[in-house]
Amino acid sequence: AKTCSKATMAVRSEPPEAPERQFAVLALYLGVGLCGARLLLKSRPAPKGRLPSPERQSFEALDLPLCCFSPASDAHRARWQLRISLPFVLADNPLDILGILSFCKRGQPSWAGLTLCGLLPVALKDPFQTRAITSAFEARAQGYATPEFLEHQLHEGGHEAPFGGVVAFLSLLVAMPGTVSWSTLLLRVVSAGSSFAMAMPGAAKAEALLEKSRRDPRVLLSYPRLERTKQRVPA
């Protein structure tokens, strides 16, 4: 019993993981993507969508999680929507990369392989998130989501997010108590939360909007029209 107690204490007193190298790899990855996006933006035309009105207030409240917050205008509402959605959409892929590096460091190749299975479809289409970052810049310039941003949202939330979220959740569920550091716990919780709460619901909305825009291209050319269409999409 004393031996088991000492072993447990030794496991719990392990020094926290040093994530400096993992973040260095991630910074290099994002840096390449950002440079590529800057170059790609120079060759692309400006978004064609009509800017949200800075004076008109067509909608009473924001979507979740700020549904009780009343914006002053359409432009104010659109800015808040982008502030909420852009970071989570862009962070989902880097979180999975950090997850793979963390699993490899902890000697868990099975979890790393499963996460990679979800990451590969997105990575093959957009290796360094160049097009994702470009679409985010264009959405910010237009003032609301562009078709390219919705396409990325659909592809990432429909393929990568379910794998990454489930793997992050299950890896915590089966972990032995006391063997997970605080940094690992935070990474897994944020990864699963981002996938389940933001990426996957966003992908469902994006798919419905893109489907409706194929029948009526005007849906994505006006912020009020896009929002009215989104509100008719079943939750």
CSV table of N, CA and C in Angstrom, one decimal, residues 130-234:
chain,number,residue,atom,x,y,z
A,130,THR,N,-3.8,29.0,-45.3
A,130,THR,CA,-3.7,30.2,-46.1
A,130,THR,C,-5.0,30.7,-46.6
A,131,ARG,N,-5.8,29.8,-47.2
A,131,ARG,CA,-7.1,30.2,-47.7
A,131,ARG,C,-8.1,30.6,-46.5
A,132,ALA,N,-7.9,29.9,-45.4
A,132,ALA,CA,-8.8,30.2,-44.3
A,132,ALA,C,-8.5,31.6,-43.7
A,133,ILE,N,-7.2,31.9,-43.6
A,133,ILE,CA,-6.8,33.3,-43.1
A,133,ILE,C,-7.2,34.3,-44.1
A,134,THR,N,-7.0,34.0,-45.4
A,134,THR,CA,-7.5,35.0,-46.5
A,134,THR,C,-9.0,35.2,-46.4
A,135,SER,N,-9.8,34.2,-46.2
A,135,SER,CA,-11.2,34.4,-46.1
A,135,SER,C,-11.6,35.2,-44.9
A,136,ALA,N,-10.8,35.0,-43.8
A,136,ALA,CA,-11.1,35.8,-42.6
A,136,ALA,C,-10.8,37.2,-42.8
A,137,PHE,N,-9.7,37.6,-43.5
A,137,PHE,CA,-9.4,39.0,-43.8
A,137,PHE,C,-10.5,39.6,-44.7
A,138,GLU,N,-11.0,38.8,-45.7
A,138,GLU,CA,-12.0,39.3,-46.6
A,138,GLU,C,-13.3,39.5,-45.8
A,139,ALA,N,-13.6,38.6,-44.9
A,139,ALA,CA,-14.9,38.7,-44.2
A,139,ALA,C,-14.8,40.0,-43.3
A,140,ARG,N,-13.6,40.2,-42.7
A,140,ARG,CA,-13.5,41.4,-41.9
A,140,ARG,C,-13.6,42.7,-42.7
A,141,ALA,N,-13.0,42.6,-44.0
A,141,ALA,CA,-13.1,43.8,-44.8
A,141,ALA,C,-14.5,44.1,-45.3
A,142,GLN,N,-15.2,43.0,-45.6
A,142,GLN,CA,-16.6,43.1,-46.0
A,142,GLN,C,-17.6,43.5,-44.9
A,143,GLY,N,-17.2,43.1,-43.7
A,143,GLY,CA,-18.1,43.4,-42.5
A,143,GLY,C,-18.9,42.2,-42.1
A,144,TYR,N,-19.0,41.2,-42.9
A,144,TYR,CA,-19.7,40.0,-42.5
A,144,TYR,C,-19.2,38.8,-43.3
A,145,ALA,N,-19.7,37.6,-43.1
A,145,ALA,CA,-19.1,36.4,-43.7
A,145,ALA,C,-19.2,36.4,-45.2
A,146,THR,N,-18.1,36.0,-45.9
A,146,THR,CA,-18.1,35.9,-47.3
A,146,THR,C,-18.4,34.4,-47.7
A,147,PRO,N,-18.7,34.1,-48.9
A,147,PRO,CA,-18.9,32.7,-49.3
A,147,PRO,C,-17.7,31.9,-49.0
A,148,GLU,N,-16.5,32.4,-49.3
A,148,GLU,CA,-15.3,31.6,-49.0
A,148,GLU,C,-15.1,31.3,-47.5
A,149,PHE,N,-15.5,32.3,-46.7
A,149,PHE,CA,-15.4,32.0,-45.2
A,149,PHE,C,-16.4,30.9,-44.8
A,150,LEU,N,-17.6,31.0,-45.4
A,150,LEU,CA,-18.6,30.0,-45.1
A,150,LEU,C,-18.2,28.6,-45.5
A,151,GLU,N,-17.5,28.5,-46.7
A,151,GLU,CA,-17.0,27.3,-47.2
A,151,GLU,C,-16.0,26.7,-46.3
A,152,HIS,N,-15.1,27.5,-45.8
A,152,HIS,CA,-14.1,27.1,-44.8
A,152,HIS,C,-14.8,26.6,-43.5
A,153,GLN,N,-15.7,27.4,-43.1
A,153,GLN,CA,-16.4,27.0,-41.8
A,153,GLN,C,-17.1,25.7,-42.0
A,154,LEU,N,-17.7,25.4,-43.1
A,154,LEU,CA,-18.4,24.2,-43.4
A,154,LEU,C,-17.4,23.0,-43.4
A,155,HIS,N,-16.3,23.2,-44.1
A,155,HIS,CA,-15.3,22.1,-44.3
A,155,HIS,C,-14.7,21.8,-43.0
A,156,GLU,N,-14.3,22.8,-42.2
A,156,GLU,CA,-13.6,22.5,-41.0
A,156,GLU,C,-14.5,22.0,-39.9
A,157,GLY,N,-15.7,22.6,-39.8
A,157,GLY,CA,-16.6,22.2,-38.7
A,157,GLY,C,-17.3,20.9,-39.0
A,158,GLY,N,-17.3,20.5,-40.3
A,158,GLY,CA,-18.0,19.3,-40.7
A,158,GLY,C,-17.1,18.1,-40.8
A,159,HIS,N,-15.7,18.3,-40.9
A,159,HIS,CA,-14.8,17.2,-41.0
A,159,HIS,C,-13.8,17.1,-39.8
A,160,GLU,N,-13.1,18.3,-39.6
A,160,GLU,CA,-12.1,18.3,-38.6
A,160,GLU,C,-12.6,18.3,-37.1
A,161,ALA,N,-13.6,19.2,-36.9
A,161,ALA,CA,-14.0,19.5,-35.5
A,161,ALA,C,-14.6,18.2,-34.8
A,162,PRO,N,-15.4,17.4,-35.5
A,162,PRO,CA,-16.0,16.2,-34.8
A,162,PRO,C,-14.8,15.3,-34.3
A,163,PHE,N,-13.8,15.1,-35.2
A,163,PHE,CA,-12.7,14.2,-34.8
A,163,PHE,C,-12.0,14.8,-33.6
A,164,GLY,N,-11.6,16.0,-33.8
A,164,GLY,CA,-10.7,16.7,-32.8
A,164,GLY,C,-11.5,16.8,-31.4
A,165,GLY,N,-12.7,17.2,-31.5
A,165,GLY,CA,-13.5,17.3,-30.2
A,165,GLY,C,-13.7,16.0,-29.5
A,166,VAL,N,-14.1,15.0,-30.3
A,166,VAL,CA,-14.3,13.6,-29.6
A,166,VAL,C,-13.0,13.1,-29.1
A,167,VAL,N,-11.9,13.2,-29.8
A,167,VAL,CA,-10.7,12.7,-29.3
A,167,VAL,C,-10.2,13.4,-28.1
A,168,ALA,N,-10.3,14.7,-28.1
A,168,ALA,CA,-9.9,15.5,-26.9
A,168,ALA,C,-10.8,15.1,-25.7
A,169,PHE,N,-12.1,14.9,-25.9
A,169,PHE,CA,-12.9,14.6,-24.8
A,169,PHE,C,-12.7,13.1,-24.3
A,170,LEU,N,-12.5,12.2,-25.2
A,170,LEU,CA,-12.3,10.8,-24.8
A,170,LEU,C,-10.9,10.6,-24.1
A,171,SER,N,-9.9,11.4,-24.6
A,171,SER,CA,-8.6,11.2,-24.0
A,171,SER,C,-8.6,11.7,-22.6
A,172,LEU,N,-9.4,12.6,-22.2
A,172,LEU,CA,-9.6,13.1,-20.8
A,172,LEU,C,-10.4,12.1,-20.0
A,173,LEU,N,-11.4,11.5,-20.7
A,173,LEU,CA,-12.3,10.6,-20.0
A,173,LEU,C,-11.6,9.3,-19.6
A,174,VAL,N,-10.6,8.8,-20.4
A,174,VAL,CA,-10.0,7.6,-20.0
A,174,VAL,C,-8.6,7.8,-19.3
A,175,ALA,N,-8.2,9.0,-19.1
A,175,ALA,CA,-7.0,9.3,-18.5
A,175,ALA,C,-7.0,8.9,-17.0
A,176,MET,N,-5.9,8.4,-16.5
A,176,MET,CA,-5.8,8.1,-15.1
A,176,MET,C,-5.8,9.4,-14.2
A,177,PRO,N,-6.5,9.4,-13.1
A,177,PRO,CA,-6.5,10.6,-12.3
A,177,PRO,C,-5.1,11.0,-11.8
A,178,GLY,N,-4.7,12.2,-11.9
A,178,GLY,CA,-3.4,12.7,-11.5
A,178,GLY,C,-2.3,12.6,-12.5
A,179,THR,N,-2.7,12.1,-13.7
A,179,THR,CA,-1.6,11.9,-14.8
A,179,THR,C,-1.7,13.0,-15.8
A,180,VAL,N,-2.7,13.9,-15.7
A,180,VAL,CA,-2.8,15.0,-16.7
A,180,VAL,C,-2.4,16.3,-16.1
A,181,SER,N,-1.5,17.0,-16.8
A,181,SER,CA,-1.1,18.3,-16.2
A,181,SER,C,-2.1,19.3,-16.5
A,182,TRP,N,-2.0,20.5,-15.9
A,182,TRP,CA,-3.0,21.5,-16.0
A,182,TRP,C,-3.0,22.1,-17.5
A,183,SER,N,-1.8,22.2,-18.1
A,183,SER,CA,-1.7,22.7,-19.5
A,183,SER,C,-2.4,21.7,-20.4
A,184,THR,N,-2.2,20.4,-20.2
A,184,THR,CA,-2.9,19.4,-21.1
A,184,THR,C,-4.4,19.5,-20.9
A,185,LEU,N,-4.8,19.6,-19.6
A,185,LEU,CA,-6.2,19.6,-19.3
A,185,LEU,C,-6.8,20.9,-20.0
A,186,LEU,N,-6.2,22.0,-19.9
A,186,LEU,CA,-6.7,23.2,-20.5
A,186,LEU,C,-6.8,23.1,-22.1
A,187,LEU,N,-5.8,22.5,-22.7
A,187,LEU,CA,-5.7,22.3,-24.1
A,187,LEU,C,-6.9,21.4,-24.6
A,188,ARG,N,-7.1,20.3,-23.8
A,188,ARG,CA,-8.2,19.3,-24.2
A,188,ARG,C,-9.6,20.0,-24.1
A,189,VAL,N,-9.8,20.7,-23.0
A,189,VAL,CA,-11.1,21.3,-22.7
A,189,VAL,C,-11.4,22.4,-23.8
A,190,VAL,N,-10.4,23.2,-24.0
A,190,VAL,CA,-10.6,24.3,-25.0
A,190,VAL,C,-10.8,23.7,-26.4
A,191,SER,N,-10.1,22.6,-26.8
A,191,SER,CA,-10.2,22.0,-28.1
A,191,SER,C,-11.6,21.4,-28.2
A,192,ALA,N,-12.1,20.6,-27.2
A,192,ALA,CA,-13.4,20.0,-27.3
A,192,ALA,C,-14.5,21.1,-27.2
A,193,GLY,N,-14.3,22.1,-26.4
A,193,GLY,CA,-15.4,23.2,-26.3
A,193,GLY,C,-15.5,23.9,-27.6
A,194,SER,N,-14.3,24.3,-28.2
A,194,SER,CA,-14.3,25.0,-29.5
A,194,SER,C,-15.0,24.2,-30.6
A,195,SER,N,-14.8,22.9,-30.6
A,195,SER,CA,-15.4,22.0,-31.6
A,195,SER,C,-16.9,21.9,-31.5
A,196,PHE,N,-17.3,21.5,-30.2
A,196,PHE,CA,-18.7,21.2,-30.0
A,196,PHE,C,-19.6,22.5,-29.9
A,197,ALA,N,-19.0,23.6,-29.3
A,197,ALA,CA,-19.9,24.8,-29.1
A,197,ALA,C,-19.9,25.7,-30.3
A,198,MET,N,-18.8,25.8,-31.0
A,198,MET,CA,-18.7,26.8,-32.1
A,198,MET,C,-18.5,26.2,-33.5
A,199,ALA,N,-17.5,25.3,-33.7
A,199,ALA,CA,-17.2,24.9,-35.1
A,199,ALA,C,-18.3,24.0,-35.7
A,200,MET,N,-18.9,23.1,-34.9
A,200,MET,CA,-19.9,22.2,-35.5
A,200,MET,C,-21.2,22.9,-35.7
A,201,PRO,N,-21.7,23.7,-34.8
A,201,PRO,CA,-23.0,24.5,-35.0
A,201,PRO,C,-22.8,25.5,-36.2
A,202,GLY,N,-21.6,26.1,-36.2
A,202,GLY,CA,-21.3,27.0,-37.3
A,202,GLY,C,-21.3,26.4,-38.6
A,203,ALA,N,-20.8,25.1,-38.7
A,203,ALA,CA,-20.7,24.4,-40.0
A,203,ALA,C,-22.2,24.1,-40.5
A,204,ALA,N,-23.0,23.8,-39.5
A,204,ALA,CA,-24.4,23.5,-39.9
A,204,ALA,C,-25.1,24.7,-40.5
A,205,LYS,N,-24.9,25.9,-39.9
A,205,LYS,CA,-25.5,27.1,-40.4
A,205,LYS,C,-24.9,27.5,-41.7
A,206,ALA,N,-23.5,27.3,-41.9
A,206,ALA,CA,-22.9,27.6,-43.1
A,206,ALA,C,-23.4,26.7,-44.3
A,207,GLU,N,-23.6,25.5,-44.0
A,207,GLU,CA,-24.1,24.5,-45.0
A,207,GLU,C,-25.5,25.0,-45.5
A,208,ALA,N,-26.3,25.4,-44.6
A,208,ALA,CA,-27.7,25.8,-44.9
A,208,ALA,C,-27.6,27.1,-45.7
A,209,LEU,N,-26.8,28.0,-45.3
A,209,LEU,CA,-26.7,29.3,-46.1
A,209,LEU,C,-26.1,29.1,-47.5
A,210,LEU,N,-25.1,28.3,-47.6
A,210,LEU,CA,-24.5,28.0,-48.9
A,210,LEU,C,-25.5,27.3,-49.8
A,211,GLU,N,-26.3,26.4,-49.3
A,211,GLU,CA,-27.3,25.7,-50.0
A,211,GLU,C,-28.4,26.7,-50.5
A,212,LYS,N,-28.8,27.6,-49.7
A,212,LYS,CA,-29.8,28.6,-50.1
A,212,LYS,C,-29.2,29.6,-51.1
A,213,SER,N,-27.9,29.9,-51.0
A,213,SER,CA,-27.3,30.8,-51.9
A,213,SER,C,-27.2,30.2,-53.3
A,214,ARG,N,-27.1,28.9,-53.4
A,214,ARG,CA,-27.1,28.3,-54.7
A,214,ARG,C,-28.4,28.5,-55.5
A,215,ARG,N,-29.5,28.5,-54.7
A,215,ARG,CA,-30.8,28.8,-55.4
A,215,ARG,C,-31.0,30.3,-55.6
A,216,ASP,N,-30.5,31.1,-54.7
A,216,ASP,CA,-30.6,32.5,-54.8
A,216,ASP,C,-29.3,33.2,-54.4
A,217,PRO,N,-28.5,33.5,-55.4
A,217,PRO,CA,-27.1,34.1,-55.1
A,217,PRO,C,-27.2,35.4,-54.3
A,218,ARG,N,-28.4,36.1,-54.3
A,218,ARG,CA,-28.5,37.4,-53.6
A,218,ARG,C,-28.4,37.2,-52.1
A,219,VAL,N,-28.6,36.0,-51.6
A,219,VAL,CA,-28.6,35.8,-50.1
A,219,VAL,C,-27.3,36.2,-49.5
A,220,LEU,N,-26.2,36.0,-50.1
A,220,LEU,CA,-24.9,36.4,-49.5
A,220,LEU,C,-24.4,37.7,-49.9
A,221,LEU,N,-25.2,38.5,-50.7
A,221,LEU,CA,-24.7,39.8,-51.2
A,221,LEU,C,-25.2,40.9,-50.3
A,222,SER,N,-26.0,40.6,-49.3
A,222,SER,CA,-26.5,41.7,-48.4
A,222,SER,C,-26.6,41.1,-47.0
A,223,TYR,N,-26.1,41.9,-46.0
A,223,TYR,CA,-26.1,41.4,-44.6
A,223,TYR,C,-27.5,41.2,-44.1
A,224,PRO,N,-28.4,42.1,-44.2
A,224,PRO,CA,-29.8,41.9,-43.7
A,224,PRO,C,-30.4,40.6,-44.4
A,225,ARG,N,-30.2,40.4,-45.7
A,225,ARG,CA,-30.8,39.3,-46.3
A,225,ARG,C,-30.2,38.0,-45.8
A,226,LEU,N,-28.8,38.0,-45.6
A,226,LEU,CA,-28.1,36.8,-45.0
A,226,LEU,C,-28.7,36.5,-43.6
A,227,GLU,N,-28.8,37.5,-42.8
A,227,GLU,CA,-29.3,37.3,-41.4
A,227,GLU,C,-30.7,36.8,-41.4
A,228,ARG,N,-31.6,37.3,-42.2
A,228,ARG,CA,-33.0,36.8,-42.2
A,228,ARG,C,-33.0,35.4,-42.7
A,229,THR,N,-32.1,35.0,-43.7
A,229,THR,CA,-32.1,33.6,-44.1
A,229,THR,C,-31.6,32.8,-43.0
A,230,LYS,N,-30.5,33.2,-42.3
A,230,LYS,CA,-30.0,32.4,-41.2
A,230,LYS,C,-31.0,32.2,-40.1
A,231,GLN,N,-31.8,33.2,-39.8
A,231,GLN,CA,-32.8,33.0,-38.7
A,231,GLN,C,-33.9,32.0,-39.1
A,232,ARG,N,-34.1,31.8,-40.4
A,232,ARG,CA,-35.1,30.8,-40.9
A,232,ARG,C,-34.5,29.4,-40.9
A,233,VAL,N,-33.2,29.3,-40.6
A,233,VAL,CA,-32.6,27.9,-40.6
A,233,VAL,C,-32.9,27.3,-39.3
A,234,PRO,N,-33.4,26.0,-39.2
A,234,PRO,CA,-33.7,25.4,-38.0
A,234,PRO,C,-32.4,25.3,-37.1
